[in-house]
PDB file of C-alpha atoms and ligand atoms in Angstrom:
ATOM      1  CA  MET A   1       0.116  -0.128  -0.054  1.00 97.00           C
ATOM      2  CA  TYR A   2       0.976   3.895  -0.640  1.00 98.00           C
ATOM      3  CA  ALA A   3       1.693   5.547   2.696  1.00 98.00           C
ATOM      4  CA  SER A   4       3.044   8.407   4.129  1.00 97.00           C
ATOM      5  CA  MET A   5       5.856   7.827   6.280  1.00 98.00           C
ATOM      6  CA  LYS A   6       3.893   9.258   9.787  1.00 97.00           C
ATOM      7  CA  GLU A   7       2.061   6.061  11.156  1.00 97.00           C
ATOM      8  CA  MET A   8       4.965   3.907   9.338  1.00 98.00           C
ATOM      9  CA  LEU A   9       7.917   5.410  11.667  1.00 98.00           C
ATOM     10  CA  LEU A  10       5.373   5.687  14.414  1.00 98.00           C
ATOM     11  CA  HIS A  11       4.849   2.308  14.293  1.00 98.00           C
ATOM     12  CA  ALA A  12       8.550   2.089  14.597  1.00 98.00           C
ATOM     13  CA  HIS A  13       8.990   4.729  17.672  1.00 98.00           C
ATOM     14  CA  LYS A  14       6.606   2.293  19.951  1.00 98.00           C
ATOM     15  CA  ASN A  15       7.763  -0.869  18.578  1.00 98.00           C
ATOM     16  CA  ASN A  16      11.940   0.090  19.267  1.00 98.00           C
ATOM     17  CA  TYR A  17      13.071  -0.539  15.547  1.00 98.00           C
ATOM     18  CA  ALA A  18      13.886   1.183  12.903  1.00 98.00           C
ATOM     19  CA  VAL A  19      12.348   1.525   8.875  1.00 98.00           C
ATOM     20  CA  MET A  20      15.008   1.492   5.917  1.00 98.00           C
ATOM     21  CA  ALA A  21      14.480   4.920   3.980  1.00 98.00           C
ATOM     22  CA  ILE A  22      16.926   3.897   0.886  1.00 98.00           C
ATOM     23  CA  ASN A  23      17.435   6.379  -2.223  1.00 98.00           C
ATOM     24  CA  CYS A  24      16.627   5.374  -5.626  1.00 98.00           C
ATOM     25  CA  VAL A  25      16.383   6.528  -9.169  1.00 98.00           C
ATOM     26  CA  ASN A  26      14.865   4.010 -11.603  1.00 97.00           C
ATOM     27  CA  MET A  27      13.213   1.073 -11.877  1.00 97.00           C
ATOM     28  CA  GLU A  28      15.211  -1.372 -11.225  1.00 96.00           C
ATOM     29  CA  GLN A  29      15.658  -0.221  -7.779  1.00 98.00           C
ATOM     30  CA  ALA A  30      12.156   0.623  -7.307  1.00 98.00           C
ATOM     31  CA  LYS A  31      11.184  -3.128  -7.906  1.00 98.00           C
ATOM     32  CA  ALA A  32      13.961  -4.459  -5.655  1.00 98.00           C
ATOM     33  CA  ILE A  33      13.208  -2.276  -2.937  1.00 98.00           C
ATOM     34  CA  ILE A  34       9.371  -3.063  -3.041  1.00 98.00           C
ATOM     35  CA  GLN A  35       9.464  -6.627  -3.208  1.00 98.00           C
ATOM     36  CA  SER A  36      12.341  -6.853  -0.746  1.00 98.00           C
ATOM     37  CA  ALA A  37       9.641  -5.042   1.536  1.00 98.00           C
ATOM     38  CA  GLU A  38       7.000  -7.229   0.499  1.00 98.00           C
ATOM     39  CA  GLU A  39       8.753 -10.353   0.723  1.00 98.00           C
ATOM     40  CA  GLU A  40      10.533  -9.447   4.203  1.00 98.00           C
ATOM     41  CA  ARG A  41       6.842  -7.881   5.545  1.00 98.00           C
ATOM     42  CA  SER A  42       8.579  -4.562   6.636  1.00 98.00           C
ATOM     43  CA  ALA A  43       7.153  -1.019   5.975  1.00 98.00           C
ATOM     44  CA  VAL A  44       9.922   0.406   3.671  1.00 98.00           C
ATOM     45  CA  ILE A  45      10.377   4.319   2.736  1.00 99.00           C
ATOM     46  CA  ILE A  46      12.206   5.067  -0.919  1.00 98.00           C
ATOM     47  CA  ASN A  47      13.886   8.560  -1.290  1.00 98.00           C
ATOM     48  CA  ILE A  48      15.106  10.366  -3.946  1.00 98.00           C
ATOM     49  CA  SER A  49      16.926  13.689  -3.390  1.00 98.00           C
ATOM     50  CA  PRO A  50      16.266  16.977  -6.023  1.00 98.00           C
ATOM     51  CA  ARG A  51      20.114  16.666  -7.003  1.00 97.00           C
ATOM     52  CA  GLN A  52      19.457  12.662  -7.899  1.00 98.00           C
ATOM     53  CA  MET A  53      15.826  14.167  -9.841  1.00 97.00           C
ATOM     54  CA  LYS A  54      17.598  16.600 -11.715  1.00 96.00           C
ATOM     55  CA  ALA A  55      20.184  13.609 -12.785  1.00 95.00           C
ATOM     56  CA  HIS A  56      18.201  11.155 -13.573  1.00 94.00           C
ATOM     57  CA  GLY A  57      15.262   9.538 -11.565  1.00 93.00           C
ATOM     58  CA  HIS A  58      12.374  12.824 -12.324  1.00 95.00           C
ATOM     59  CA  GLY A  59      10.131  12.732  -9.931  1.00 96.00           C
ATOM     60  CA  ASP A  60       6.764  13.398 -12.447  1.00 97.00           C
ATOM     61  CA  ILE A  61       8.092   9.982 -13.902  1.00 97.00           C
ATOM     62  CA  LEU A  62       8.668   8.031 -10.155  1.00 98.00           C
ATOM     63  CA  ALA A  63       5.903   8.969  -8.447  1.00 98.00           C
ATOM     64  CA  PRO A  64       2.745   7.461  -9.949  1.00 98.00           C
ATOM     65  CA  MET A  65       4.873   4.191 -10.213  1.00 98.00           C
ATOM     66  CA  ILE A  66       5.821   3.994  -7.477  1.00 98.00           C
ATOM     67  CA  ARG A  67       2.812   4.191  -6.560  1.00 98.00           C
ATOM     68  CA  ASN A  68       1.712   1.765  -8.658  1.00 98.00           C
ATOM     69  CA  MET A  69       3.646  -0.902  -7.278  1.00 98.00           C
ATOM     70  CA  ALA A  70       3.196   0.219  -4.250  1.00 98.00           C
ATOM     71  CA  GLU A  71      -0.816  -0.288  -4.923  1.00 98.00           C
ATOM     72  CA  LYS A  72       0.411  -3.660  -5.550  1.00 97.00           C
ATOM     73  CA  VAL A  73       2.186  -5.267  -2.118  1.00 97.00           C
ATOM     74  CA  SER A  74       0.337  -5.710   1.618  1.00 96.00           C
ATOM     75  CA  VAL A  75       3.137  -3.779   3.483  1.00 98.00           C
ATOM     76  CA  PRO A  76       2.847   0.726   3.948  1.00 98.00           C
ATOM     77  CA  VAL A  77       5.486   2.151   1.144  1.00 98.00           C
ATOM     78  CA  ALA A  78       6.574   5.768   1.191  1.00 98.00           C
ATOM     79  CA  PHE A  79       7.587   8.030  -1.708  1.00 98.00           C
ATOM     80  CA  ASN A  80       9.768  10.881   0.317  1.00 98.00           C
ATOM     81  CA  LEU A  81      11.548  13.931  -0.751  1.00 98.00           C
ATOM     82  CA  ASP A  82      14.724  13.545   0.388  1.00 98.00           C
ATOM     83  CA  HIS A  83      17.012  17.144   1.954  1.00 98.00           C
ATOM     84  CA  GLY A  84      14.528  19.501  -0.145  1.00 98.00           C
ATOM     85  CA  THR A  85      15.750  22.964   0.444  1.00 98.00           C
ATOM     86  CA  ALA A  86      13.725  24.638  -2.240  1.00 98.00           C
ATOM     87  CA  MET A  87      10.195  25.530  -1.950  1.00 98.00           C
ATOM     88  CA  GLU A  88      10.037  24.990  -5.912  1.00 98.00           C
ATOM     89  CA  ASP A  89      11.041  21.325  -5.388  1.00 98.00           C
ATOM     90  CA  ILE A  90       8.954  20.681  -1.853  1.00 98.00           C
ATOM     91  CA  VAL A  91       5.654  22.196  -3.518  1.00 98.00           C
ATOM     92  CA  LYS A  92       6.586  20.163  -7.184  1.00 98.00           C
ATOM     93  CA  ALA A  93       7.178  16.451  -4.873  1.00 98.00           C
ATOM     94  CA  MET A  94       3.555  17.128  -3.509  1.00 98.00           C
ATOM     95  CA  GLN A  95       1.874  17.853  -7.207  1.00 98.00           C
ATOM     96  CA  TYR A  96       3.848  14.941  -8.742  1.00 98.00           C
ATOM     97  CA  GLY A  97       2.482  12.609  -5.482  1.00 98.00           C
ATOM     98  CA  PHE A  98       4.975  12.213  -3.159  1.00 98.00           C
ATOM     99  CA  SER A  99       3.577  10.828   0.148  1.00 98.00           C
ATOM    100  CA  SER A 100       6.538  12.318   2.219  1.00 98.00           C
ATOM    101  CA  VAL A 101       8.498  15.210   2.448  1.00 98.00           C
ATOM    102  CA  MET A 102      11.513  16.552   4.067  1.00 98.00           C
ATOM    103  CA  ILE A 103      12.139  19.815   4.291  1.00 98.00           C
ATOM    104  CA  ASP A 104      16.462  20.568   5.104  1.00 98.00           C
ATOM    105  CA  ALA A 105      16.871  23.919   6.429  1.00 98.00           C
ATOM    106  CA  SER A 106      19.623  22.912   8.303  1.00 97.00           C
ATOM    107  CA  GLY A 107      21.764  24.710   6.518  1.00 96.00           C
ATOM    108  CA  CYS A 108      20.001  28.369   8.201  1.00 97.00           C
ATOM    109  CA  ASP A 109      19.737  29.569  11.490  1.00 97.00           C
ATOM    110  CA  PHE A 110      17.720  28.093  14.275  1.00 98.00           C
ATOM    111  CA  GLU A 111      15.080  30.616  13.300  1.00 98.00           C
ATOM    112  CA  GLU A 112      14.629  30.504   9.646  1.00 98.00           C
ATOM    113  CA  ASN A 113      14.568  26.921  10.052  1.00 98.00           C
ATOM    114  CA  VAL A 114      11.709  26.728  11.908  1.00 98.00           C
ATOM    115  CA  ARG A 115       9.739  29.401  10.020  1.00 98.00           C
ATOM    116  CA  ARG A 116      10.848  27.068   6.948  1.00 98.00           C
ATOM    117  CA  THR A 117      10.019  23.665   8.530  1.00 98.00           C
ATOM    118  CA  ALA A 118       6.461  25.094  10.037  1.00 98.00           C
ATOM    119  CA  LEU A 119       5.533  26.197   6.753  1.00 98.00           C
ATOM    120  CA  VAL A 120       5.898  23.291   5.215  1.00 98.00           C
ATOM    121  CA  ALA A 121       4.956  20.860   7.988  1.00 98.00           C
ATOM    122  CA  SER A 122       1.591  22.932   7.643  1.00 98.00           C
ATOM    123  CA  LEU A 123       1.846  22.939   4.098  1.00 98.00           C
ATOM    124  CA  ALA A 124       2.231  18.564   3.854  1.00 98.00           C
ATOM    125  CA  HIS A 125       0.125  17.836   6.581  1.00 98.00           C
ATOM    126  CA  SER A 126      -2.844  19.660   4.771  1.00 98.00           C
ATOM    127  CA  GLN A 127      -2.226  17.270   2.028  1.00 97.00           C
ATOM    128  CA  GLY A 128      -2.413  14.298   4.327  1.00 97.00           C
ATOM    129  CA  ARG A 129       1.390  13.947   3.479  1.00 98.00           C
ATOM    130  CA  SER A 130       4.035  13.899   6.570  1.00 98.00           C
ATOM    131  CA  CYS A 131       7.528  16.333   7.165  1.00 98.00           C
ATOM    132  CA  GLU A 132      10.656  15.340   7.742  1.00 98.00           C
ATOM    133  CA  ALA A 133      13.177  18.346   8.939  1.00 98.00           C
ATOM    134  CA  GLU A 134      16.314  18.008  10.215  1.00 98.00           C
ATOM    135  CA  LEU A 135      18.297  20.222  13.217  1.00 98.00           C
ATOM    136  CA  GLY A 136      22.138  20.219  13.721  1.00 97.00           C
ATOM    137  CA  HIS A 137      23.808  19.345  10.240  1.00 95.00           C
ATOM    138  CA  VAL A 138      24.720  15.889   9.199  1.00 96.00           C
ATOM    139  CA  GLY A 139      27.722  17.061   7.006  1.00 94.00           C
ATOM    140  CA  LEU A 140      29.858  15.499   4.171  1.00 94.00           C
ATOM    141  CA  ALA A 141      31.974  12.171   5.196  1.00 93.00           C
ATOM    142  CA  SER A 142      34.833  13.660   2.654  1.00 85.00           C
ATOM    143  CA  GLN A 143      34.913  16.748   4.776  1.00 79.00           C
ATOM    144  CA  SER A 144      36.586  16.812   7.896  1.00 61.00           C
ATOM    145  CA  ASP A 145      33.980  18.816  10.467  1.00 62.00           C
ATOM    146  CA  ASN A 146      31.329  15.832  11.022  1.00 59.00           C
ATOM    147  CA  ASP A 147      32.586  15.302  14.537  1.00 65.00           C
ATOM    148  CA  LYS A 148      32.385  18.800  14.643  1.00 69.00           C
ATOM    149  CA  VAL A 149      30.358  18.461  17.666  1.00 72.00           C
ATOM    150  CA  ASP A 150      29.038  22.226  17.646  1.00 84.00           C
ATOM    151  CA  LEU A 151      27.243  21.246  14.216  1.00 93.00           C
ATOM    152  CA  PHE A 152      25.327  18.647  16.994  1.00 97.00           C
ATOM    153  CA  THR A 153      21.869  18.219  17.393  1.00 98.00           C
ATOM    154  CA  ASN A 154      20.698  20.016  20.537  1.00 97.00           C
ATOM    155  CA  VAL A 155      19.117  18.581  22.886  1.00 98.00           C
ATOM    156  CA  ALA A 156      17.413  21.424  24.475  1.00 97.00           C
ATOM    157  CA  GLN A 157      16.765  23.019  20.709  1.00 98.00           C
ATOM    158  CA  ALA A 158      15.358  20.529  19.719  1.00 98.00           C
ATOM    159  CA  LYS A 159      12.642  20.519  22.075  1.00 98.00           C
ATOM    160  CA  GLU A 160      11.868  23.772  20.760  1.00 98.00           C
ATOM    161  CA  PHE A 161      11.861  23.140  17.535  1.00 98.00           C
ATOM    162  CA  VAL A 162       9.298  20.070  17.643  1.00 98.00           C
ATOM    163  CA  GLU A 163       7.022  22.018  19.204  1.00 98.00           C
ATOM    164  CA  LYS A 164       7.181  25.071  17.167  1.00 98.00           C
ATOM    165  CA  THR A 165       7.198  23.517  13.706  1.00 98.00           C
ATOM    166  CA  GLY A 166       5.148  19.818  14.145  1.00 98.00           C
ATOM    167  CA  CYS A 167       7.235  17.808  11.705  1.00 98.00           C
ATOM    168  CA  ASP A 168       6.241  14.317  12.191  1.00 98.00           C
ATOM    169  CA  CYS A 169      10.248  13.097  12.446  1.00 98.00           C
ATOM    170  CA  LEU A 170      13.313  15.031  13.223  1.00 98.00           C
ATOM    171  CA  ALA A 171      16.981  14.092  11.004  1.00 98.00           C
ATOM    172  CA  VAL A 172      19.819  13.894  13.790  1.00 98.00           C
ATOM    173  CA  ALA A 173      23.185  14.991  14.164  1.00 98.00           C
ATOM    174  CA  ILE A 174      24.880  12.413  15.746  1.00 98.00           C
ATOM    175  CA  GLY A 175      28.375  11.371  13.871  1.00 97.00           C
ATOM    176  CA  THR A 176      26.974   9.957  10.303  1.00 97.00           C
ATOM    177  CA  ALA A 177      28.342  11.573   7.539  1.00 96.00           C
ATOM    178  CA  HIS A 178      26.863  11.321   3.964  1.00 97.00           C
ATOM    179  CA  GLY A 179      28.790   9.197   1.629  1.00 97.00           C
ATOM    180  CA  LYS A 180      31.653   7.309   1.050  1.00 96.00           C
ATOM    181  CA  TYR A 181      34.341   7.421   4.604  1.00 95.00           C
ATOM    182  CA  PRO A 182      38.203   6.538   3.853  1.00 93.00           C
ATOM    183  CA  GLU A 183      39.142   3.303   4.322  1.00 92.00           C
ATOM    184  CA  GLY A 184      39.177   1.826   7.153  1.00 92.00           C
ATOM    185  CA  PHE A 185      37.609   4.835   9.042  1.00 94.00           C
ATOM    186  CA  VAL A 186      34.144   3.714  11.393  1.00 94.00           C
ATOM    187  CA  PRO A 187      32.261   6.851  12.804  1.00 95.00           C
ATOM    188  CA  LYS A 188      32.675   7.519  16.654  1.00 96.00           C
ATOM    189  CA  LEU A 189      28.873   8.143  17.527  1.00 97.00           C
ATOM    190  CA  ASP A 190      26.981   9.904  20.068  1.00 98.00           C
ATOM    191  CA  PHE A 191      24.966   7.510  21.500  1.00 98.00           C
ATOM    192  CA  GLU A 192      24.691   9.480  24.907  1.00 98.00           C
ATOM    193  CA  ARG A 193      22.925  12.740  22.815  1.00 98.00           C
ATOM    194  CA  LEU A 194      20.384  10.054  21.419  1.00 98.00           C
ATOM    195  CA  ARG A 195      19.508   8.615  24.521  1.00 98.00           C
ATOM    196  CA  GLU A 196      18.541  12.335  25.250  1.00 98.00           C
ATOM    197  CA  LEU A 197      16.891  13.396  22.355  1.00 98.00           C
ATOM    198  CA  LYS A 198      14.652  10.503  22.559  1.00 98.00           C
ATOM    199  CA  GLU A 199      13.778  10.839  26.044  1.00 98.00           C
ATOM    200  CA  GLU A 200      12.888  14.606  25.541  1.00 98.00           C
ATOM    201  CA  LEU A 201      11.027  14.373  22.041  1.00 98.00           C
ATOM    202  CA  LYS A 202       9.478  11.014  22.508  1.00 98.00           C
ATOM    203  CA  MET A 203       8.672  11.210  19.188  1.00 98.00           C
ATOM    204  CA  PRO A 204      10.926   9.448  15.624  1.00 98.00           C
ATOM    205  CA  LEU A 205      14.040  10.540  15.048  1.00 98.00           C
ATOM    206  CA  VAL A 206      16.182   9.960  11.747  1.00 98.00           C
ATOM    207  CA  LEU A 207      19.945   8.658  11.040  1.00 98.00           C
ATOM    208  CA  HIS A 208      21.095   9.745   7.782  1.00 98.00           C
ATOM    209  CA  GLY A 209      24.107   8.690   6.173  1.00 98.00           C
ATOM    210  CA  GLY A 210      23.833   4.982   7.115  1.00 98.00           C
ATOM    211  CA  SER A 211      26.547   4.158   4.284  1.00 98.00           C
ATOM    212  CA  GLY A 212      29.836   2.866   6.519  1.00 97.00           C
ATOM    213  CA  ALA A 213      27.895   3.509  10.159  1.00 97.00           C
ATOM    214  CA  GLY A 214      28.816  -0.056  11.098  1.00 97.00           C
ATOM    215  CA  GLU A 215      26.472  -2.722  11.491  1.00 97.00           C
ATOM    216  CA  GLU A 216      27.406  -2.339  15.504  1.00 98.00           C
ATOM    217  CA  ASN A 217      26.637   1.214  15.162  1.00 98.00           C
ATOM    218  CA  ILE A 218      23.481   0.924  13.345  1.00 98.00           C
ATOM    219  CA  ARG A 219      22.207  -1.592  15.680  1.00 98.00           C
ATOM    220  CA  ARG A 220      23.133   0.605  18.678  1.00 98.00           C
ATOM    221  CA  VAL A 221      21.124   3.838  17.314  1.00 98.00           C
ATOM    222  CA  VAL A 222      17.703   1.237  17.048  1.00 98.00           C
ATOM    223  CA  ALA A 223      17.809   0.274  20.534  1.00 98.00           C
ATOM    224  CA  CYS A 224      18.379   4.108  21.354  1.00 98.00           C
ATOM    225  CA  GLY A 225      15.862   5.428  19.434  1.00 98.00           C
ATOM    226  CA  ILE A 226      16.570   5.997  15.859  1.00 98.00           C
ATOM    227  CA  ASN A 227      13.451   4.632  13.810  1.00 99.00           C
ATOM    228  CA  LYS A 228      14.445   5.830   9.999  1.00 99.00           C
ATOM    229  CA  ILE A 229      17.766   5.077   8.621  1.00 98.00           C
ATOM    230  CA  ASN A 230      18.669   6.597   5.569  1.00 98.00           C
ATOM    231  CA  VAL A 231      21.475   5.020   3.145  1.00 98.00           C
ATOM    232  CA  CYS A 232      22.026   5.662  -0.524  1.00 98.00           C
ATOM    233  CA  THR A 233      26.008   5.580  -1.425  1.00 98.00           C
ATOM    234  CA  ASP A 234      26.370   1.426   0.143  1.00 98.00           C
ATOM    235  CA  LEU A 235      23.659   0.412  -2.244  1.00 98.00           C
ATOM    236  CA  PHE A 236      24.776   2.586  -5.006  1.00 98.00           C
ATOM    237  CA  ARG A 237      28.346   0.422  -4.788  1.00 98.00           C
ATOM    238  CA  HIS A 238      26.935  -2.710  -3.849  1.00 98.00           C
ATOM    239  CA  ALA A 239      24.227  -2.473  -7.064  1.00 98.00           C
ATOM    240  CA  THR A 240      27.630  -1.422  -9.322  1.00 98.00           C
ATOM    241  CA  ASN A 241      30.005  -4.163  -7.745  1.00 98.00           C
ATOM    242  CA  THR A 242      27.631  -6.451  -8.359  1.00 98.00           C
ATOM    243  CA  ALA A 243      27.603  -5.070 -12.123  1.00 98.00           C
ATOM    244  CA  ILE A 244      31.266  -5.244 -12.322  1.00 98.00           C
ATOM    245  CA  GLN A 245      31.158  -8.732 -11.259  1.00 98.00           C
ATOM    246  CA  VAL A 246      28.694  -9.878 -13.900  1.00 98.00           C
ATOM    247  CA  LEU A 247      30.413  -8.489 -16.968  1.00 98.00           C
ATOM    248  CA  GLU A 248      33.421  -9.821 -15.348  1.00 98.00           C
ATOM    249  CA  LYS A 249      32.535 -13.130 -15.991  1.00 98.00           C
ATOM    250  CA  THR A 250      29.405 -12.777 -18.214  1.00 98.00           C
ATOM    251  CA  PRO A 251      30.449  -9.975 -20.908  1.00 98.00           C
ATOM    252  CA  SER A 252      27.906 -11.467 -23.090  1.00 98.00           C
ATOM    253  CA  ILE A 253      25.162 -10.792 -20.798  1.00 98.00           C
ATOM    254  CA  ASP A 254      22.172  -9.872 -22.100  1.00 98.00           C
ATOM    255  CA  TYR A 255      21.250  -6.172 -21.005  1.00 98.00           C
ATOM    256  CA  MET A 256      17.768  -7.037 -19.838  1.00 98.00           C
ATOM    257  CA  ASP A 257      19.270 -10.125 -17.839  1.00 98.00           C
ATOM    258  CA  LEU A 258      22.043  -8.019 -16.123  1.00 98.00           C
ATOM    259  CA  CYS A 259      19.410  -5.577 -14.556  1.00 98.00           C
ATOM    260  CA  ILE A 260      17.814  -8.993 -13.309  1.00 98.00           C
ATOM    261  CA  GLU A 261      20.912  -9.969 -11.463  1.00 98.00           C
ATOM    262  CA  ILE A 262      21.272  -6.133  -9.779  1.00 98.00           C
ATOM    263  CA  GLN A 263      17.953  -6.150  -9.128  1.00 98.00           C
ATOM    264  CA  ASN A 264      18.530  -9.362  -7.027  1.00 98.00           C
ATOM    265  CA  ALA A 265      21.540  -8.490  -5.423  1.00 98.00           C
ATOM    266  CA  MET A 266      20.054  -5.172  -3.953  1.00 98.00           C
ATOM    267  CA  LYS A 267      16.957  -7.566  -2.942  1.00 98.00           C
ATOM    268  CA  ASP A 268      19.811  -9.759  -0.769  1.00 98.00           C
ATOM    269  CA  PHE A 269      21.380  -6.114   0.346  1.00 98.00           C
ATOM    270  CA  ILE A 270      18.122  -4.779   1.383  1.00 98.00           C
ATOM    271  CA  LYS A 271      16.822  -7.564   3.037  1.00 98.00           C
ATOM    272  CA  SER A 272      19.891  -8.427   5.357  1.00 98.00           C
ATOM    273  CA  TYR A 273      19.191  -5.015   6.532  1.00 98.00           C
ATOM    274  CA  MET A 274      15.499  -5.180   7.146  1.00 98.00           C
ATOM    275  CA  ARG A 275      16.641  -7.539   9.949  1.00 98.00           C
ATOM    276  CA  VAL A 276      19.296  -6.156  11.190  1.00 98.00           C
ATOM    277  CA  ILE A 277      17.593  -2.829  11.819  1.00 98.00           C
ATOM    278  CA  GLY A 278      14.323  -4.318  12.986  1.00 98.00           C
ATOM    279  CA  SER A 279      11.437  -4.475  10.702  1.00 98.00           C
ATOM    280  CA  SER A 280      11.355  -7.423   9.178  1.00 98.00           C
ATOM    281  CA  GLY A 281       8.033  -9.781  10.293  1.00 98.00           C
ATOM    282  CA  ARG A 282       6.375  -6.239  11.221  1.00 97.00           C
ATOM    283  CA  TYR A 283       3.263  -6.294   9.351  1.00 96.00           C
ATOM    284  CA  GLY A 284       0.893  -9.056   8.001  1.00 83.00           C
ATOM    285  CA  PHE A 285       0.915 -10.837   4.671  1.00 66.00           C
ATOM    286  CA  GLU A 286      -2.407  -9.947   2.712  1.00 64.00           C
ATOM    287  CA  LYS A 287      -1.497 -10.039  -0.979  1.00 57.00           C
ATOM    288  CA  PRO A 288      -4.118  -7.604  -3.029  1.00 50.00           C
ATOM    289  CA  GLU A 289      -5.742 -10.178  -5.294  1.00 54.00           C
ATOM    290  CA  GLY A 290      -4.731 -10.451  -8.526  1.00 52.00           C
ATOM    291  CA  GLN A 291      -1.589  -8.697  -8.692  1.00 58.00           C
ATOM    292  CA  ASP A 292       1.986  -9.044  -9.095  1.00 63.00           C
ATOM    293  CA  LEU A 293       5.140  -7.206  -9.387  1.00 64.00           C
ATOM    294  CA  ASP A 294       7.024  -9.452 -11.099  1.00 65.00           C
TER     295      ASP A 294
HETATM  296  O1  G3H B 301      19.653  10.937   2.900  1.00 84.39           O
HETATM  297  C1  G3H B 301      20.380  10.629   2.646  1.00 84.39           C
HETATM  298  C2  G3H B 301      20.953   9.617   3.070  1.00 84.39           C
HETATM  299  O2  G3H B 301      21.411  10.398   4.396  1.00 84.39           O
HETATM  300  C3  G3H B 301      21.824   9.056   2.817  1.00 84.39           C
HETATM  301  O3  G3H B 301      23.264   8.779   2.949  1.00 84.39           O
HETATM  302  O4  G3H B 301      25.018   8.393   0.914  1.00 84.39           O
HETATM  303  O5  G3H B 301      25.826   7.922   3.090  1.00 84.39           O
HETATM  304  O6  G3H B 301      24.019   6.531   3.036  1.00 84.39           O
HETATM  305  P1  G3H B 301      24.288   7.720   2.574  1.00 84.39           P
HETATM  306 ZN1   ZN B 302      20.388  12.236   3.973  1.00 84.39          ZN
END
């Protein structure tokens, strides 16, 4: 079923697990994500950023396709605008039929972040969509300022932020970063801050920059209250590596068969991740009659 992030994340919050939010730019990825969710009986969130939409996966084309695929399965599937910074992109995403939007005004000062987030949250709610916001700032793994504590989410500010904006879930900065870390580097996360944020806010919390965080960190953030984990780089890399391996082994492979091999490899990755973060087996299996995604 096609759904907003709101109910699925409240369910995850109440039952202490996390839902994957996976960046997706084409049909093969959407199929891999939705089939994985269905087979694992898990909710899932499909993300796309404005940059990814401009570069490849146009939102006006993907939204109806994802909605159509989601309606063929019984588990909840959300389609979320990831890191919406411009109002224009957020409004367009809602017009295209996204079920959820993220307003990322984490680069602004606190007052401006509150102002923009409150506006987007009320607009999203008036249309039955959910709204994610970010406080503190999750930077890039390639930059060196990711362990700067002044970019981490401030607990007292977070309380005020949520009360003033009405956002449905909050992305927090606790030490992860976007993209690929240097070889062998594992981020050190501020679990104490995360516990305090959960205690204070009692709402769904989001971890950005899930790639390269390490399984132990991922298990611990879920135990401390993270309910949505964004993953992009690791899955894209896994898909590329699969393509390289398959082509090295069978250079004459048919294009469609190559796409299917990549799709299946993505499914393996996603399904085992869902088990780690505890979202597997949370929903019943009642396949809508006469529908098939294969
Ligand atoms: O919003 C998307 C993410 O936070 C993904 O980050 O590429 O490090 O997994 P990642
Ligand atoms: Zn992110």
